[in-house]
XYZ file of C-alpha atoms in Angstrom:
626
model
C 68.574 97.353 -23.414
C 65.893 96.010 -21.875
C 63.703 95.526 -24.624
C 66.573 93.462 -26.359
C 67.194 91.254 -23.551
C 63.236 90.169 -23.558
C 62.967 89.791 -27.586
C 66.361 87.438 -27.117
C 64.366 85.819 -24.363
C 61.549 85.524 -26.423
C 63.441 84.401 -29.382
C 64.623 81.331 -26.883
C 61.360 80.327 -25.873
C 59.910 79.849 -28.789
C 62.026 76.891 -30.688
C 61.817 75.383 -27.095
C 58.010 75.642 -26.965
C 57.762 74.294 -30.611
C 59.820 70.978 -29.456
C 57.818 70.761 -26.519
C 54.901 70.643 -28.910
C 55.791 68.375 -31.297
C 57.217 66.205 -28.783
C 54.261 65.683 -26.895
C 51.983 65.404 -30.011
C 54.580 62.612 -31.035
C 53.958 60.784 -27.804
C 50.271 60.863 -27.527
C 50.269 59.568 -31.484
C 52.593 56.708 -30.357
C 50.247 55.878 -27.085
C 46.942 56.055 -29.247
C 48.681 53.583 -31.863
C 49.349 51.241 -29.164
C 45.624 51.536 -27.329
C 44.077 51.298 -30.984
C 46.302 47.867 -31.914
C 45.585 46.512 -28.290
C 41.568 47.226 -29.017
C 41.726 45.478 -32.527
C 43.539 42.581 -30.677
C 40.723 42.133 -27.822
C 37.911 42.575 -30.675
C 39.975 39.733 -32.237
C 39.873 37.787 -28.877
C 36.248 38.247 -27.981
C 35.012 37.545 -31.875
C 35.767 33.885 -31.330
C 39.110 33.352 -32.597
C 40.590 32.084 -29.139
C 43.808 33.749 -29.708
C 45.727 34.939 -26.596
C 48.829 37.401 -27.457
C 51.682 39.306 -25.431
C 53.185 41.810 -25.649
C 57.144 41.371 -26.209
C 59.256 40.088 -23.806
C 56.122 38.806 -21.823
C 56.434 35.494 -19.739
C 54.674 32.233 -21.956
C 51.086 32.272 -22.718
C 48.509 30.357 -20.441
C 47.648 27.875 -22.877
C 49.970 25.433 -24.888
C 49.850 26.475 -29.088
C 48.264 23.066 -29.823
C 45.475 23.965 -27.619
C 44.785 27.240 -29.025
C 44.976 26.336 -32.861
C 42.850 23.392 -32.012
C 39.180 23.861 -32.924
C 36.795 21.182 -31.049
C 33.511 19.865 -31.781
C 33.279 16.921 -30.343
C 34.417 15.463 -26.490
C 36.126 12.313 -28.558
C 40.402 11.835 -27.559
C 41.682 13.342 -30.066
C 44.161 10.563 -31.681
C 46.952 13.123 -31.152
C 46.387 12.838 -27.037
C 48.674 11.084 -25.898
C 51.615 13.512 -25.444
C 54.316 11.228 -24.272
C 53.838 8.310 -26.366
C 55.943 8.379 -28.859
C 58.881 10.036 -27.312
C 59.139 7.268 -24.270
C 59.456 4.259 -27.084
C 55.666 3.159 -27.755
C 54.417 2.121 -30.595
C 53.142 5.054 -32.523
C 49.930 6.286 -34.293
C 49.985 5.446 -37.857
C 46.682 6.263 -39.138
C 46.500 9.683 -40.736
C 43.439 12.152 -39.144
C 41.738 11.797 -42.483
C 42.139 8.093 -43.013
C 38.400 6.751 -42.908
C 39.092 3.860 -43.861
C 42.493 2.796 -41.730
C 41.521 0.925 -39.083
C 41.564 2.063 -35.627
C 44.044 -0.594 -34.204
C 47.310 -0.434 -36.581
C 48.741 -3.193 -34.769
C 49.874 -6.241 -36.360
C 47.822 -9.361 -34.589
C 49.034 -11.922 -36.923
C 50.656 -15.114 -35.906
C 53.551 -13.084 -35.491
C 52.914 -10.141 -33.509
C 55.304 -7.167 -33.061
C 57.383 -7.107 -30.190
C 56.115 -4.777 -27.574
C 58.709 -2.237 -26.157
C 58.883 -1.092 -22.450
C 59.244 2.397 -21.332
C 63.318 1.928 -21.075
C 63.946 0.846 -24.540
C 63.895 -2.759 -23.675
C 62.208 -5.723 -25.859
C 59.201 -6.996 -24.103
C 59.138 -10.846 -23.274
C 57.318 -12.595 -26.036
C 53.329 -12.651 -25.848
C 52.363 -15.857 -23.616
C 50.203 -18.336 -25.274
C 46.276 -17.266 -24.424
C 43.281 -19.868 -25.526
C 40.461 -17.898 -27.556
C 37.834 -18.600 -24.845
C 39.629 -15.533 -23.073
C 39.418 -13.049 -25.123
C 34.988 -13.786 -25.503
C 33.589 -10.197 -24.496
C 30.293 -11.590 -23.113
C 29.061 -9.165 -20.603
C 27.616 -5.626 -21.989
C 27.809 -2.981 -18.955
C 26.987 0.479 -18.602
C 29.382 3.425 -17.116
C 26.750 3.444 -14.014
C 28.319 0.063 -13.362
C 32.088 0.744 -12.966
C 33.552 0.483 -9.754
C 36.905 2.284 -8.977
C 37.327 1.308 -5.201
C 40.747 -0.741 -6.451
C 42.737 -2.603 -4.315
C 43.412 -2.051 -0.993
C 46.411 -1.086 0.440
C 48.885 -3.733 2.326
C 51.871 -2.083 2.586
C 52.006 0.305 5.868
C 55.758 0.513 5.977
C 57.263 4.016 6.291
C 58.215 5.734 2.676
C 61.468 6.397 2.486
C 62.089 9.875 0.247
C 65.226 10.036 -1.795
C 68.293 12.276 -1.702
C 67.666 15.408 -4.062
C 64.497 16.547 -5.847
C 61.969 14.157 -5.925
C 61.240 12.311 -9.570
C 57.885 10.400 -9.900
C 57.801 10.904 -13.791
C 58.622 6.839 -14.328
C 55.644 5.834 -12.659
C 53.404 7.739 -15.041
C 55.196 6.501 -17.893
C 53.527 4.554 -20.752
C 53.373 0.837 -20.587
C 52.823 -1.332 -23.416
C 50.973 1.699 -24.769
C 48.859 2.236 -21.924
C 48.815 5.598 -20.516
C 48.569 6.174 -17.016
C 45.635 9.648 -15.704
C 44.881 10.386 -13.075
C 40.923 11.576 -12.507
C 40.273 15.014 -11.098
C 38.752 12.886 -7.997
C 42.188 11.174 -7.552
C 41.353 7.909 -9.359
C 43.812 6.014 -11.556
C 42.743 4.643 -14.691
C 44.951 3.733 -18.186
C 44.219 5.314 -21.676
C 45.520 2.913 -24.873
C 45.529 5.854 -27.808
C 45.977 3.368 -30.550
C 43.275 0.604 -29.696
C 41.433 4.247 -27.700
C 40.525 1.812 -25.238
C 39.851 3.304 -21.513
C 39.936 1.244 -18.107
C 40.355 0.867 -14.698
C 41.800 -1.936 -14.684
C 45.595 -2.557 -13.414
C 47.142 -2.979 -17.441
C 50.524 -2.615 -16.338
C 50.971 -6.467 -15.735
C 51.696 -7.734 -18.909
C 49.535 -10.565 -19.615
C 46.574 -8.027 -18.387
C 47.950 -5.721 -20.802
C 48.163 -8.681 -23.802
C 44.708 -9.933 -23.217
C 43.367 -6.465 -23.379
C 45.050 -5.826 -26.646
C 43.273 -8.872 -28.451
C 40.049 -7.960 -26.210
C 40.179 -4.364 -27.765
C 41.283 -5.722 -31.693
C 38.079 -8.394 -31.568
C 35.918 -5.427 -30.935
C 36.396 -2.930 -32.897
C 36.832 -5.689 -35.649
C 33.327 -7.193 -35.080
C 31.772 -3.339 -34.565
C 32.962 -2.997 -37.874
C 31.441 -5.595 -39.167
C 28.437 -4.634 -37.476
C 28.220 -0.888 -39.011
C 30.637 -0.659 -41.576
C 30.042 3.316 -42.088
C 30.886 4.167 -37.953
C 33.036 7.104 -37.504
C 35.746 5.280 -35.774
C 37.439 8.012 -34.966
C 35.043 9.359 -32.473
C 34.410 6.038 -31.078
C 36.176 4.884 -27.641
C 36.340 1.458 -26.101
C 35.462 0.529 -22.568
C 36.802 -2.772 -20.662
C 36.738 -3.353 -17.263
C 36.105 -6.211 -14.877
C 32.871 -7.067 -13.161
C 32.120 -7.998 -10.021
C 30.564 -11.349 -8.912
C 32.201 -15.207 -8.661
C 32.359 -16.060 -12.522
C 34.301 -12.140 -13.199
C 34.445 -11.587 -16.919
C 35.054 -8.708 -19.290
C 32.816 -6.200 -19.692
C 32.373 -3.249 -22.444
C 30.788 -1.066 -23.640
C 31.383 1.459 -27.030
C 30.831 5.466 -26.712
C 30.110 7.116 -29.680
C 30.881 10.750 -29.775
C 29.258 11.634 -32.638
C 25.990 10.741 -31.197
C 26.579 10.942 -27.868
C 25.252 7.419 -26.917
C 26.860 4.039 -25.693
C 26.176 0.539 -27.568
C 27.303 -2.387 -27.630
C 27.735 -5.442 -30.246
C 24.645 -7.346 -29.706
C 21.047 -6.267 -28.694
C 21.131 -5.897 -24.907
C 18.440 -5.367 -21.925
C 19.917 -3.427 -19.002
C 17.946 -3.231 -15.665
C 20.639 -0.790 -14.747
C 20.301 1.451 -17.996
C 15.986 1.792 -17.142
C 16.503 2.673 -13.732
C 13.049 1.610 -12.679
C 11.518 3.048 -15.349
C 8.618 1.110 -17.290
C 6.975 1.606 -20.772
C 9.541 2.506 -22.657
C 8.606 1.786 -26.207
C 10.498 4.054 -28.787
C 13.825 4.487 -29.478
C 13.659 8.519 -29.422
C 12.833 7.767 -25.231
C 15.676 5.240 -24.532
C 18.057 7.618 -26.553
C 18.184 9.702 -23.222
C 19.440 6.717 -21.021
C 21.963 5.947 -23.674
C 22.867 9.318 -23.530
C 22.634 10.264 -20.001
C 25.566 6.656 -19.857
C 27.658 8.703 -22.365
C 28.006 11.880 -20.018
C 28.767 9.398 -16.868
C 31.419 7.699 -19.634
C 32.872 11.441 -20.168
C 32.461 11.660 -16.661
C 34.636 8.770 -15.523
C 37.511 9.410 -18.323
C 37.712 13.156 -18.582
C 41.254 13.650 -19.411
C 42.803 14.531 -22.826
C 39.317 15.627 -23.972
C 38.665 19.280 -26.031
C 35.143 20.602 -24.457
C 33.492 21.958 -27.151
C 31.641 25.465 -27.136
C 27.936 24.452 -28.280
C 27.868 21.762 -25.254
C 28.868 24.320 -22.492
C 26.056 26.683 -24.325
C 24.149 24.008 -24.238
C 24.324 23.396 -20.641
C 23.899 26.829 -19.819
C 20.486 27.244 -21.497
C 19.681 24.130 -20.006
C 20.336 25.620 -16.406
C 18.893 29.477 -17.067
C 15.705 27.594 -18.454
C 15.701 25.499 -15.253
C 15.955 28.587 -13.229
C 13.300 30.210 -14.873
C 11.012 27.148 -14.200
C 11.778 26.994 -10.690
C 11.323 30.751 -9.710
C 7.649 30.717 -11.570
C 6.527 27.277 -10.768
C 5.933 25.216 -7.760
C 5.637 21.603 -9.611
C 8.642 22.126 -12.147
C 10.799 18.918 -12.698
C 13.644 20.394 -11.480
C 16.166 18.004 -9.311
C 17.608 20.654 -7.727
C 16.543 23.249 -5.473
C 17.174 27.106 -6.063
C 20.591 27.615 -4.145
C 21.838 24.344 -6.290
C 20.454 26.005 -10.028
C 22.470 29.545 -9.025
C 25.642 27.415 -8.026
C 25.556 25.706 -11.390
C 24.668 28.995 -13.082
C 27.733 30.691 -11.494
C 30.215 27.770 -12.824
C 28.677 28.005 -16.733
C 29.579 31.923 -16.468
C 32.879 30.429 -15.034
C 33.635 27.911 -18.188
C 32.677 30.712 -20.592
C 34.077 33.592 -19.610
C 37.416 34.811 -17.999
C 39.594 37.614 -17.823
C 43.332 38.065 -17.334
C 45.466 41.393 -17.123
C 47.813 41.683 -20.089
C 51.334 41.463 -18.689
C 52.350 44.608 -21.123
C 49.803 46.807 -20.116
C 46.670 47.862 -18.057
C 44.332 46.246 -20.906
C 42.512 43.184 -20.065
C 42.622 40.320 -21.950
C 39.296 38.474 -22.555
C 39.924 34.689 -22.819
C 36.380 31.979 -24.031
C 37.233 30.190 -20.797
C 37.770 26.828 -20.811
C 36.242 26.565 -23.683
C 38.289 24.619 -26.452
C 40.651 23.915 -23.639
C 41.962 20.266 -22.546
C 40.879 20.749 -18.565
C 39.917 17.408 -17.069
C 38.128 19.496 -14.253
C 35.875 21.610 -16.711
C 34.820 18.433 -19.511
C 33.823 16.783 -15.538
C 32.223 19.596 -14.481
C 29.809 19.641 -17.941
C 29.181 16.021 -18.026
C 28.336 15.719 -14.920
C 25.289 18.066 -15.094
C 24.692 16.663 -18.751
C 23.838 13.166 -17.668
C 21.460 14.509 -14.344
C 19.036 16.348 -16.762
C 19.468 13.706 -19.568
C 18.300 11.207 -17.068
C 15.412 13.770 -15.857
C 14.709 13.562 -18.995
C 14.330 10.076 -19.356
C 12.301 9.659 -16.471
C 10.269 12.339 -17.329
C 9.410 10.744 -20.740
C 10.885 14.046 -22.303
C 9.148 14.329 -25.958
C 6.917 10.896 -25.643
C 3.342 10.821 -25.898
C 1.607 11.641 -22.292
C 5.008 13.063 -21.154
C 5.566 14.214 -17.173
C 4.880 18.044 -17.362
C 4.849 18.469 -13.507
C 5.861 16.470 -10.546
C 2.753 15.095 -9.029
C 1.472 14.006 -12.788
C 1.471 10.076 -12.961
C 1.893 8.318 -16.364
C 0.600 4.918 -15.541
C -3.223 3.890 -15.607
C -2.714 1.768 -12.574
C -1.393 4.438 -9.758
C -1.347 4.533 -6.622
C -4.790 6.889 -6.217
C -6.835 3.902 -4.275
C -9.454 3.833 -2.514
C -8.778 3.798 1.831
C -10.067 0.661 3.747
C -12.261 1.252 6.639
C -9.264 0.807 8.961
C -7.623 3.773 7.059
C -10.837 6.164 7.800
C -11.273 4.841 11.561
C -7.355 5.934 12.049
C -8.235 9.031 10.051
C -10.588 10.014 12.622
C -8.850 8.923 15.399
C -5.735 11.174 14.056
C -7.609 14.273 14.480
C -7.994 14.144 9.995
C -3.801 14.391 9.846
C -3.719 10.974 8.358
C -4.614 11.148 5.378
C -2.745 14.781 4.678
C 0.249 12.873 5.401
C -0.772 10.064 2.430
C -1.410 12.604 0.122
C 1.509 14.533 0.887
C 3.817 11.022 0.316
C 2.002 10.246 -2.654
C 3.387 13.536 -4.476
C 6.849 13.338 -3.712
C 6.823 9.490 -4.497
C 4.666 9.592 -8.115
C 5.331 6.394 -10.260
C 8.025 5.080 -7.769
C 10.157 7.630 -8.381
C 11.443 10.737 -5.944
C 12.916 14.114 -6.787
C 15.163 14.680 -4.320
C 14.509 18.519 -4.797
C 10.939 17.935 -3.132
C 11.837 15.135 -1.026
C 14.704 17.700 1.096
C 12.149 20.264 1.217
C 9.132 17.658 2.614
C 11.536 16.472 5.160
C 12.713 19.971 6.084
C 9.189 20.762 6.693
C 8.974 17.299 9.254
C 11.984 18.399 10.961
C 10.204 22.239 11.556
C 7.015 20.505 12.934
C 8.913 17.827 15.176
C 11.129 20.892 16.495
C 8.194 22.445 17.346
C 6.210 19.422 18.982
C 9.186 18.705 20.986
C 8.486 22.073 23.378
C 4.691 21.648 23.064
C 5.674 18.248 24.336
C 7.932 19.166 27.157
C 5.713 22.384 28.523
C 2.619 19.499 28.336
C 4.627 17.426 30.193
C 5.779 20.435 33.157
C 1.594 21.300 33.064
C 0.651 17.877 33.899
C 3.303 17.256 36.338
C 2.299 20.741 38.242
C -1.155 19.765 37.207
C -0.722 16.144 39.747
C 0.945 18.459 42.422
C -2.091 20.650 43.492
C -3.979 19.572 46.789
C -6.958 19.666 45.783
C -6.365 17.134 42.960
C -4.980 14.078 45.041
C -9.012 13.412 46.289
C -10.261 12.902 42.269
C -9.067 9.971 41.095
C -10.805 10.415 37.923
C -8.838 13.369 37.124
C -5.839 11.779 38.363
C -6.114 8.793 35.955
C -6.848 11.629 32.980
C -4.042 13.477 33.964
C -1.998 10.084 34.030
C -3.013 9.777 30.287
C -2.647 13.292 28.956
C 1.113 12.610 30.698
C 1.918 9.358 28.648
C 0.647 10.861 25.780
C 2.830 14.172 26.132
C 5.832 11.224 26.583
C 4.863 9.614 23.786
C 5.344 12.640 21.328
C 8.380 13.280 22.495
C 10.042 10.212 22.414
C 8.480 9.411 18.565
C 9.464 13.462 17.744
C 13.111 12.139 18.865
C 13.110 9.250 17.108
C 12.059 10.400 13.988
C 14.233 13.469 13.604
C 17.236 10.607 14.611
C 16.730 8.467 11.854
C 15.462 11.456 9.217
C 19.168 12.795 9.584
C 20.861 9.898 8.075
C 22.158 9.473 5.149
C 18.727 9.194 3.746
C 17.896 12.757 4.065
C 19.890 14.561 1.266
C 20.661 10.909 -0.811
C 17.734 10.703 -3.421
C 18.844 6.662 -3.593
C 18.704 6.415 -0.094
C 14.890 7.704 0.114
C 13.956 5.787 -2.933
C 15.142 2.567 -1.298
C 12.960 3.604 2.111
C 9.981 4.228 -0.101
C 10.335 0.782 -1.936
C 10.940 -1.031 1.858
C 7.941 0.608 2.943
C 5.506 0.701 0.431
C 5.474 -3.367 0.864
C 3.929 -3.137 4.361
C 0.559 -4.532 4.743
C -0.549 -0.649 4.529
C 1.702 0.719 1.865
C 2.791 4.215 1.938
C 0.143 5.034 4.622
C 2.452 2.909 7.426
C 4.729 5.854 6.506
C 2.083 8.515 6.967
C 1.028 6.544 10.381
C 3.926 6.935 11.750
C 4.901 10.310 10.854
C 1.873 11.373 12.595
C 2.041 10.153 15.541
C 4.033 13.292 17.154
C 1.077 15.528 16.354
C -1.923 13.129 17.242
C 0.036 12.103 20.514
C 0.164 15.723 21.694
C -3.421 16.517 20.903
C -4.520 13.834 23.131
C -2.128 14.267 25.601
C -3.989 18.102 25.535
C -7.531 16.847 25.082
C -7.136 14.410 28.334
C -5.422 17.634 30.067
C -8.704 19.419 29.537
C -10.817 16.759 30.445
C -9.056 16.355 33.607
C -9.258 20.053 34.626
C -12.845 19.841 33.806
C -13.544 17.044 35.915
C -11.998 18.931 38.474
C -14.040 22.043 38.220
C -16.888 19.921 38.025
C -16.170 18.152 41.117
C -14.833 20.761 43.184
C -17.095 24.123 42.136
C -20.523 24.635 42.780
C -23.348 25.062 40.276
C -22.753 28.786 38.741
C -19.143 27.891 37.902
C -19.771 24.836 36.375
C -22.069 26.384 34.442
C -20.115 29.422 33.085
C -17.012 26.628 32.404
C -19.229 23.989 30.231
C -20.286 26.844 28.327
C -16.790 27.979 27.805
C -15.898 24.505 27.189
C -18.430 24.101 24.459
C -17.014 27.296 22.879
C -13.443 25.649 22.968
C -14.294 22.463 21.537
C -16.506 23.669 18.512
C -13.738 26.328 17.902
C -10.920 23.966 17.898
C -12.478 21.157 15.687
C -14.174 23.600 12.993
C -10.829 23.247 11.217
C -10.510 19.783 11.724
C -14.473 19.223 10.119
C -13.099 21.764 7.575
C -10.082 20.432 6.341
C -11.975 16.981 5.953
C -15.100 18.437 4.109
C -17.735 18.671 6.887
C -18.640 22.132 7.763
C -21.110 23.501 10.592
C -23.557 25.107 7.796
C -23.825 21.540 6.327
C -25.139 20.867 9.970
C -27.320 23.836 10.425
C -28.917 22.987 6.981
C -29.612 19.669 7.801
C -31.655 20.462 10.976
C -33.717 23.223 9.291
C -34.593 20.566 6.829
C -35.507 17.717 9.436
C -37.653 20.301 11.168
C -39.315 21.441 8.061
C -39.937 17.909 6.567
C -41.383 17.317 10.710
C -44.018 19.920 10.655
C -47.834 19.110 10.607
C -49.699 19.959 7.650
């Protein structure tokens, strides 16, 4: 009985065992389906393909659809950017994407123009009469030019805040067909898509907004006539006011394409050249042109696509930097280490980042911002774009003779001249620091230019030594003091008047040590502007450059005196006070001291005690009888 009761048992356990099986074999198929579709969907992801899928039932995807079938190479508004446009009443695009030869304004500017339509539907007043003289474009600027400091604002009256939610979307509404962004700094500037015409200016008055409109037609017709083959879809309009008593109109064109500004009639720009003289070929001035067409990007970032191969770009740009910087000490670098890893850290940022997929453990691999419309990211590139374009251009990046390290001067006629006899008295005087001060200013100002890179790390380096002359200053200042307290000094008034002068002198590196870290700390110390604008001021002293190195002496000299008279005055006292065995062991000591402490004086200035030793042997030899 037994026996049957375990076979029936056994008999049981086996059909269950078998679904228990297949069951879990079933499962573990079904999960290694789903890990092996998820894989082949990353692979997709990270191959380049910038798609970004959920699972079902998942909340929206990060990223509108337009943004991830679009495919960008170029940082050109794409004519489709202006979201809101046509669905708040403005006049539409009409010009089909592959349309080269539509025009870029599809507005009628007859003698009978179309009537303009406001945000609410309404019919626009008829265009106001304007004379011709007012739509001249006569004043070429560059995007280094622009000032956004607007108006300022009058009305301090207390806002008062609506029942319900709040609604601001009617102040960012189109006007006339100018589009109200807002800059990832917080400024407010307009975008026109169908004349793609950018500004700062207020449009939203409309006989600012009319006179733009003909402004921006004129243009691009005479640009037109002025290079008939111009991709005018990746070319954008700039128009803003200038500054002065007769205020005009100024523009400027960026072309995407080649990444440079122009205008419609051969130009010189003191602004563009930045100080920079002997330019000659048009392969050099291409990167000031194109260091203005990152500051351009830079001041109207919004709506714009930023393409993959720039952000690669950048990022070679920045590793090769870093490389230059770790295994050279004269690289042309404008920014110091902790500034090259900063900017190395945001590329990895732009290119790369990682979500969790809302269906799963499996992490989703997005190309960052790449291919993305973020105003902050297309800022972000052109921003370091134009610095090294422009360190290029100053540089003379792929000219004959070009800058290869930062103390390497390009012009014939430099600064390397010869001291004046006042220079080498004052050299002496100084104890030799002088002229290590000179040469030291010469190499962070070659050419009349500064890298601020060097120029934080040579006035780091003054505010170590003035830290450190302060205490020598102050503990001179206690010895003296106790120094005039003893007894036995108040009957030597030689060493009395000594010690009088090693005291002022103590005082007097203090108070310049003061002064000098007080007006380092300005704005002048981190602002390479700033310090170029002190060079320039100084360099047109009667002295030049070595006023500067004078002065940022003094510290140093003044506390070596104020030490030297110290001595002097504790020797006169031994002399006067001890009799002739002390005075004997102390001059010899004092000898010792004084050859000791100026060897590396005579050193550093090219005299050396051999030299001396050489020079008797020879007198004496040239001295003997024959």
């Amino acid at each position: 009985m037994m026996t049957t009761m375990l076979g029936g048992r056994i008999r049981m356990f086996i059909p269950w065992f078998r679904l228990t099986v297949r069951t879990t074999v079933f499962r573990s198929y079904t999960s290694l389906l789903s890990l092996f579709l998820r894989l082949i969907r990353y692979c997709q992801v990270v191959s380049g393909k910038h798609r970004a899928f959920q699972e079902p039932g998942s909340a929206s995807s990060r990223y509108p659809t337009e943004q991830k079938k679009y495919t960008s190479e170029s940082l050109a508004v794409p004519e489709a950017s202006s979201h809101s446009a046509d669905s708040k009443g403005v006049a539409s695009r009409t010009r089909s994407p592959g349309s080269s030869s539509a025009p870029l304004v599809q507005r009628n500017y007859g003698s009978t123009p179309e009537p303009r339509i406001h945000h609410n539907n309404t019919a626009a007043p008829p265009d106001p009469p304007v004379t011709e003289h007012s739509f001249h474009i006569t004043t070429p600027i560059i995007p280094g030019q622009i000032e956004r400091s607007g108006s300022k604002q009058t009305n301090q009256t207390m806002y008062e805040i609506p029942a319900g939610p709040l609604d601001c979307s009617k102040e960012f509404d189109p006007v006339l067909g100018w589009e109200p962004l807002i800059h990832p700094e917080g400024a407010l500037f307009f975008y026109h898509s169908n004349c793609r015409v950018f500004t700062y200016a207020d449009v939203r008055g409309h006989e600012t907004a009319v006179e733009m409109d003909e402004m921006a037609k004129k243009a691009y017709e005479e640009a037109h006539n002025v290079n008939a083959f111009l991709d005018r879809s990746s070319v954008e309009l700039v128009l803003e006011r200038t500054k002065g008593e007769d205020s005009k109109w100024g523009y400027y064109f960026a072309d995407h394409d080649k990444r440079v500004i122009f205008w419609l009639k051969p130009h010189k720009s003191e602004e563009l050249m930045g100080n920079v003289q002997g330019v000659n070929s048009a392969s050099h001035i291409k990167y000031a042109l194109e260091s203005q067409y990152w500051k351009h990007v830079e001041l109207f970032p919004n709506e714009r696509f930023l393409p993959k191969d720039i952000v690669v770009r950048l990022k070679e740009i920045v590793m090769y930097t870093q490389a230059d910087s770790i295994t050279s000490e004269t690289c042309l670098t404008p920014l110091d280490s902790n500034e090259i890893a900063s900017t190395l850290g945001l590329m990895d940022s732009l290119m790369s980042e990682s979500f969790p997929n809302p269906g799963g453990s499996l992490l989703i691999v997005f190309p960052g911002n790449i291919g993305q419309k973020h105003e902050h990211s297309v800022w972000i590139v052109a921003r370091f774009m134009g610095l090294f374009c422009f360190n290029n251009f100053v540089n003379f990046c792929g000219q004959p003779g070009a800058r290869l390290d930062v103390g390497q001067s390009l012009y014939e006629d430099s600064d390397t001249q010869p001291k004046n006899i006042f220079f080498r008295v004052m050299n002496i005087i100084l104890f030799g620091s002088l002229d290590a001060h000179s040469k030291a200013l010469h190499m962070i100002w070659v050419d009349r230019t500064i890298v601020r890179r060097r120029w934080k790390d040579f006035i780091n380096g003054l505010n170590n030594e003035w830290n450190g002359y302060t205490i020598f200053s102050t503990v001179m200042l206690a010895v003296d003091i106790s120094f005039l307290a003893v007894p036995s000094v108040q009957n030597q008034p030689s060493a009395i008047l000594v010690s009088y002068l090693s005291t002022l002198c103590a005082m007097g590196s203090l108070a310049v040590s003061l002064v000098l870290a007080a007006q380092v700390n300005d704005s002048r110390r981190d602002s390479a502007e700033s310090a170029a604008s002190f060079m320039v001021t100084i360099s047109r002293s009667m002295l030049g450059l070595e006023s500067l190195a004078l002065v940022l002496t003094l510290p140093y000299a003044f506390l070596l005196w104020g030490m030297i008279f110290f001595a002097v005055a504790l020797l006169t006292l031994i002399v006067r006070t001890s009799g002739v065995v002390t005075v004997s062991i102390v001059s010899s000591m004092w000898a010792v001291v004084v050859i000791v402490a100026a060897w590396p004086i005579l050193a550093v200035n090219g005299f050396h005690l051999s030299h001396l030793f050489s020079w008797v042997i020879r007198r004496r030899t040239f001295n003997l009888p024959r």
